[in-house]
XYZ file of C-alpha atoms in Angstrom:
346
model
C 26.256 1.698 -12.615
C 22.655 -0.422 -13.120
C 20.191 1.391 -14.551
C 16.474 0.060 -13.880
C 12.660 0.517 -15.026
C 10.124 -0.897 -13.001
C 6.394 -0.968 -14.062
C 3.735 -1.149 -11.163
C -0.026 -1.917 -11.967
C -1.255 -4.505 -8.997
C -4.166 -2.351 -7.849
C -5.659 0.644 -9.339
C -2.715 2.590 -9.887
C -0.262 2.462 -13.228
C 2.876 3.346 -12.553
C 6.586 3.188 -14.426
C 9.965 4.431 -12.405
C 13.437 4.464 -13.412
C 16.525 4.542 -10.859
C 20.275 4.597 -11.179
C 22.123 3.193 -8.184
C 19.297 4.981 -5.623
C 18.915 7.875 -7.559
C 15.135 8.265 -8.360
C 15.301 9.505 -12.010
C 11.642 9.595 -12.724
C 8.521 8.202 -11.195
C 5.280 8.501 -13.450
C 2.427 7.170 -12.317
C -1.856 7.219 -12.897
C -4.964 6.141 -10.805
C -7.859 4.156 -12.104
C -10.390 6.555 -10.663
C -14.632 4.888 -10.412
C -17.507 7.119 -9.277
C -18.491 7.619 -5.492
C -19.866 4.091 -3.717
C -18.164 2.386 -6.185
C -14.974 0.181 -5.946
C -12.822 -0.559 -9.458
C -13.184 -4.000 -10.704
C -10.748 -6.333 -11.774
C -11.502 -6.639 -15.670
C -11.798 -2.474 -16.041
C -8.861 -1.869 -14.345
C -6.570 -3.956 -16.231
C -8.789 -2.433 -19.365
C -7.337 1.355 -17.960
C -3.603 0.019 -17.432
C -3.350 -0.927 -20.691
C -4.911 1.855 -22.358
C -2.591 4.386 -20.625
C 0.273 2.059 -19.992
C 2.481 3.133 -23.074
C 1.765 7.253 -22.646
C 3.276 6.554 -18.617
C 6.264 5.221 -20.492
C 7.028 7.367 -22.730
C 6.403 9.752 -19.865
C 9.049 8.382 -17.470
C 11.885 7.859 -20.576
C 11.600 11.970 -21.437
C 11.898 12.363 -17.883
C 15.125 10.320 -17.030
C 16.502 11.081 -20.482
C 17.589 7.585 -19.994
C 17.304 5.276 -23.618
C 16.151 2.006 -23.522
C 19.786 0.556 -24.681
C 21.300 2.084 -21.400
C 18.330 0.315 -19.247
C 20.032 -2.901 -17.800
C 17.276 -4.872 -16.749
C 12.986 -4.779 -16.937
C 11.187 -5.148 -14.032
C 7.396 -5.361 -12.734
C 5.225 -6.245 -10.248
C 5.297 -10.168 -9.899
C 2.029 -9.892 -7.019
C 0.451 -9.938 -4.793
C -2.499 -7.783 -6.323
C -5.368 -8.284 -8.713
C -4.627 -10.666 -11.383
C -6.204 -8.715 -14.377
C -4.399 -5.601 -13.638
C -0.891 -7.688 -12.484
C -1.186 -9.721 -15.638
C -1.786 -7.013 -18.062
C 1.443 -4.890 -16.844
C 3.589 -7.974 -16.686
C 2.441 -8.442 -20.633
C 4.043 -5.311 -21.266
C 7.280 -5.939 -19.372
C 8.051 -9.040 -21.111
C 6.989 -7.347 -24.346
C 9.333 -4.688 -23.574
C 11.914 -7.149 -22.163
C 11.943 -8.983 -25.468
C 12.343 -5.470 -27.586
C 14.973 -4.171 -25.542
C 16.662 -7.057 -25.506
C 17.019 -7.365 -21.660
C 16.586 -9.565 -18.646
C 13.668 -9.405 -16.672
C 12.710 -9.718 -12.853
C 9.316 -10.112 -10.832
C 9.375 -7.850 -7.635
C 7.118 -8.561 -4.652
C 4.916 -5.936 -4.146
C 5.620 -5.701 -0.393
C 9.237 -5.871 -1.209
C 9.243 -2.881 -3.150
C 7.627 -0.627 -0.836
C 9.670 -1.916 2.136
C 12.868 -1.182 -0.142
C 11.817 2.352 -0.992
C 10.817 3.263 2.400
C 14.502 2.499 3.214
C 16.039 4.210 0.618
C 13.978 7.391 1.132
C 14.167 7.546 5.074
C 17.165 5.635 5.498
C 16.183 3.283 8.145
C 18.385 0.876 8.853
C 16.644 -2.016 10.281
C 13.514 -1.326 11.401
C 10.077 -2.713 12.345
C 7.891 -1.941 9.404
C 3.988 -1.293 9.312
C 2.596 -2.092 5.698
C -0.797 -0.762 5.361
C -2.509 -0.687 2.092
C -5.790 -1.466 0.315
C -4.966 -5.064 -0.153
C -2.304 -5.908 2.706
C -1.695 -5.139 6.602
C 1.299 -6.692 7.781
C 3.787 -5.774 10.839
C 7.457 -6.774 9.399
C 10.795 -7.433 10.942
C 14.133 -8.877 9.101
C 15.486 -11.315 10.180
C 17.861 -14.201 8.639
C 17.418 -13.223 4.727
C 13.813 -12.659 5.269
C 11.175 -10.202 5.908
C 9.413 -11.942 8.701
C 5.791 -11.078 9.400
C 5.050 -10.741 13.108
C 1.057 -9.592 12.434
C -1.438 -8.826 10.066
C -5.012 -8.985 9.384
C -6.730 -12.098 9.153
C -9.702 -10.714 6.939
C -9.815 -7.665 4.719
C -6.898 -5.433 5.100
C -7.287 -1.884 6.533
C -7.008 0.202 3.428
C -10.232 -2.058 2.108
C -12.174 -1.511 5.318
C -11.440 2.402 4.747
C -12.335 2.124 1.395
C -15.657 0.040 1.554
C -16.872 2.611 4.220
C -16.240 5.400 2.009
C -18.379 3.819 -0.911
C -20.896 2.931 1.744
C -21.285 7.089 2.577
C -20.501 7.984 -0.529
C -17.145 9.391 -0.274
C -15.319 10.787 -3.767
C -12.896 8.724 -4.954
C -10.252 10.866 -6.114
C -7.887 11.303 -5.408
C -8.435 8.274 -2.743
C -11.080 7.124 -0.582
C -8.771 6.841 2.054
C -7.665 10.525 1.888
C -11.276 11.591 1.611
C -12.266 9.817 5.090
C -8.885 11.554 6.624
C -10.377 15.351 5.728
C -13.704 14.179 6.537
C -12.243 12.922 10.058
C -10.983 16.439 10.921
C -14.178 17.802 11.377
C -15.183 15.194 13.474
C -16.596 15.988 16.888
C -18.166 13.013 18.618
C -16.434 9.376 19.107
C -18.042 6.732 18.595
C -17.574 3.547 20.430
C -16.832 0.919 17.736
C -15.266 -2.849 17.623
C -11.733 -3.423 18.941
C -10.596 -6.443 17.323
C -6.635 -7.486 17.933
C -6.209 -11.267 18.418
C -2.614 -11.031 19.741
C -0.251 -10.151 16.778
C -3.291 -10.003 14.298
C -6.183 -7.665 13.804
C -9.759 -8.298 12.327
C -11.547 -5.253 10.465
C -14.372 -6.556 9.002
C -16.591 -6.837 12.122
C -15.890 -2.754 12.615
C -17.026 -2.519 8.964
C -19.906 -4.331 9.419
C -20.635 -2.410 12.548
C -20.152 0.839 10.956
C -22.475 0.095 8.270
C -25.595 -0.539 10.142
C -24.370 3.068 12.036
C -23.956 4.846 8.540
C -27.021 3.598 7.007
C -30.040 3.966 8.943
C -29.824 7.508 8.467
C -29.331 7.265 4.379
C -32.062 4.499 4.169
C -33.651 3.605 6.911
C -35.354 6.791 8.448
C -37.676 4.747 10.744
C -34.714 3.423 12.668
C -33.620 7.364 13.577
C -37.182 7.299 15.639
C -35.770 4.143 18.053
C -32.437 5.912 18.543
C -31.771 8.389 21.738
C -30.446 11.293 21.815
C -27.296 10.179 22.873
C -26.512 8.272 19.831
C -26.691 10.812 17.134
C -23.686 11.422 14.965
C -23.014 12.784 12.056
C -20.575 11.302 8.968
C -17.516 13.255 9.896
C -17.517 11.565 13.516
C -18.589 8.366 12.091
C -15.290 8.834 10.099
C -13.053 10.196 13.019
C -14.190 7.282 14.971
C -13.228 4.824 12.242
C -9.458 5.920 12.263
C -8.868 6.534 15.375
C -9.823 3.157 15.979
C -8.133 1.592 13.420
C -5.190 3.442 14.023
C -5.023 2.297 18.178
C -5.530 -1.440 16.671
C -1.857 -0.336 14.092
C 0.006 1.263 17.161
C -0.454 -1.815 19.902
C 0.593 -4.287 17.715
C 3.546 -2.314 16.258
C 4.535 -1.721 20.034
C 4.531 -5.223 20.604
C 6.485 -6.217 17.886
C 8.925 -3.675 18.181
C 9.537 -4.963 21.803
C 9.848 -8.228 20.913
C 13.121 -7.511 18.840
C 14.519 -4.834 20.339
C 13.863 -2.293 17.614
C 14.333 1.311 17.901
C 12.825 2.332 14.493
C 9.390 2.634 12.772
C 9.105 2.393 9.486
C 5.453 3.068 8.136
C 4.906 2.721 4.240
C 1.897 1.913 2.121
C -1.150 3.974 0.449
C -2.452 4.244 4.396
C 0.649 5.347 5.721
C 0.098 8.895 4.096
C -2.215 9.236 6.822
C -1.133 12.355 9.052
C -2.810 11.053 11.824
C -1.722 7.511 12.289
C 2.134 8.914 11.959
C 1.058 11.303 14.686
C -0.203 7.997 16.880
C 2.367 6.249 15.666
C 5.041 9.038 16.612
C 3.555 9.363 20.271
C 4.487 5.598 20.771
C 7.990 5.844 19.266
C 8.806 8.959 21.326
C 6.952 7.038 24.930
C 9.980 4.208 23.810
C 12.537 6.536 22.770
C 11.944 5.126 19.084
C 12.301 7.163 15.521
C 9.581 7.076 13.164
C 9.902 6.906 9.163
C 7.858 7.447 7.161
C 7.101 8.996 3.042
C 4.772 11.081 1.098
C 2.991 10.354 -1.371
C 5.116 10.164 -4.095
C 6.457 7.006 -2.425
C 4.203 5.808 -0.082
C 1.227 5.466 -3.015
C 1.868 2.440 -5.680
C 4.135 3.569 -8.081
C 6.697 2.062 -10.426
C 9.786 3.608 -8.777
C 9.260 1.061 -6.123
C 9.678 -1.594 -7.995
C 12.918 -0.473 -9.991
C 14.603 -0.052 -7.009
C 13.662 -2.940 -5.043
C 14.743 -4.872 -8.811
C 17.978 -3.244 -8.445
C 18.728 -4.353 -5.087
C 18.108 -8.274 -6.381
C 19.855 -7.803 -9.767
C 23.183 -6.327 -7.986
C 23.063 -8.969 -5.347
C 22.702 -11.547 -8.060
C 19.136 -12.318 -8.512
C 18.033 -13.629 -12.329
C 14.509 -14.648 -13.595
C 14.229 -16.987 -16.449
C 11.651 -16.481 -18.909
C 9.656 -19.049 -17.800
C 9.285 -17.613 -14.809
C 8.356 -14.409 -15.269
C 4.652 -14.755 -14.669
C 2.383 -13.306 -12.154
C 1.462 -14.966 -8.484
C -1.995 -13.295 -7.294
C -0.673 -14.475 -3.858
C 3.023 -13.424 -3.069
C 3.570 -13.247 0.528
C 6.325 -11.134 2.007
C 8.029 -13.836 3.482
C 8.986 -15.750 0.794
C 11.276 -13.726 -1.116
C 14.709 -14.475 -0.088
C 16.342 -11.182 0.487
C 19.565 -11.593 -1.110
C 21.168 -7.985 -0.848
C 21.039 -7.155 3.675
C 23.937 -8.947 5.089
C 22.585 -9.821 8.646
């Protein structure tokens, strides 16, 4: 039996998780939260980890009713993410490494949510779509690594939903993201925007950019309005609609052609974006056209959160993984593909 605590802080979310051999035995977790059309900076969000850091812990020990000498090994978030916020939590797991007296691992941010998606859905080896506010990648294992097929070659699509939010002054809580999915609902009109895949990869920043002078005019600009016809009025909500459903075609070719390049029959969607009801609803009409299964979690899993990386630190420390002190630093950039996956047999 390997008990494990895993602390999570790469973005704007704080999080600490404790499992025991898959069993989730508590997952506490807190968002950075910044005023409509604005985004959360680096310095005052590693400011906010820290400050609420030690409550989250104390949190997730009542819950488990696990005690620190029964935890077997510390782990936290090694990157990818923002460096203030990634160094500030991996202070506090080597401080409470050294306390406890216990070894320590880094876990790749990717990793961990690739792990948990497994463990909750029970996939068993399937193409996965990571979408998040800092990363879009389309995944496959193969040969002790998570290979990356696709991904964005500019801003990932969690960041483009974000930035448009701030730019129509969307709330940010509980997420930008989840605002623009309610907003999209009421949406009426599409909108013909940008469709940018470059064979496996996609570009989102030109549909941002696109969307902004669409969004704008009618906030700032109101002599623009006067040039426009009448066919090119739209309101917010379809400006929002438009954005996803977009987005979400760009997600849903590319998975499809990854998934038929190895054969896969399963669909494994995790990441803050992969809440999103209506992408799994895309991304379900695909699987069922190819007689595929989709996963996919809630938001207890699919949202940063600590529990991720406890259990994807289990999986290495089982199969044999060990960090020496030295080591257990922070790497802003920590691609998916080099972590050797230790713990599938192929």
């Amino acid at each position: 039996m390997v008990i494990v605590i895993g602390f999570e802080g790469s973005a704007n979310k704080i999080g600490v998780g404790i499992v025991r051999d898959g069993e989730v035995l508590a997952n506490e977790r807190e968002t950075y939260i910044t005023p409509p059309g604005e985004g959360f900076l680096p310095k005052e969000t590693a400011q906010h980890h820290r400050s609420r850091v030690l409550e989250i812990l104390k949190r997730a020990l009542d819950v488990s009713g696990v005690a620190p000498k029964e935890i077997d090994v510390v782990c936290y978030t090694k990157g990818p993410g923002m460096a203030p916020p990634l160094l500030a939590v991996a202070i506090v797991a080597r401080t409470i490494a050294q306390i406890w007296n216990k070894p320590i691992l880094g876990v790749n941010h990717c990793i961990g949510h690739i792990e948990m998606g497994r463990l909750v859905t029970k996939a068993i080896n399937p193409t996965v779509l990571y979408v998040s506010g800092g990363n879009t990648q389309i995944i496959s294992y193969a040969c002790k690594r998570y290979r990356i097929f696709g991904e964005t070659i500019d801003i990932a699509i969690g960041n483009c939903l974000d930035r448009f939010a701030r730019i129509i002054h969307l709330s940010n809580d509980p997420s930008p993201g989840y605002n623009i999915e309610q907003m999209a609902k009421k949406g009426q009109n599409y909108v013909q925007l940008p469709y940018s895949v470059k064979g496996m990869d996609m570009s989102f920043s030109g549909i941002l950019s696109f969307l902004e002078q669409k969004a704008r005019p009618k906030r700032k600009q109101n002599k623009m309005q006067t040039k426009a016809t009448e066919g090119e009025k739209w309101s917010d909500e379809d400006l929002c609609f438009s954005l996803q459903e977009t987005l979400f075609a760009m997600l849903v070719e590319t998975t499809e052609r990854a998934m038929a390049h190895t054969g896969s029959s399963e669909v494994l969607i995790v990441g803050g974006v992969g809440c999103n009801v209506r992408l799994q609803e895309m991304m379900g009409i695909m699987c069922e056209e190819r007689g595929a299964k989709l996963f996919a979690t809630d938001e207890r899993f699919c949202i940063d959160n600590g529990v991720m990386i406890a259990h994807a630190g289990w999986e290495m420390f089982r199969s044999g993984t060990r960090m020496a002190w030295n080591d257990s630093t922070i790497t802003q950039r920590f691609r998916t593909d080099e972590v050797e996956v230790t713990w599938r047999d192929d």
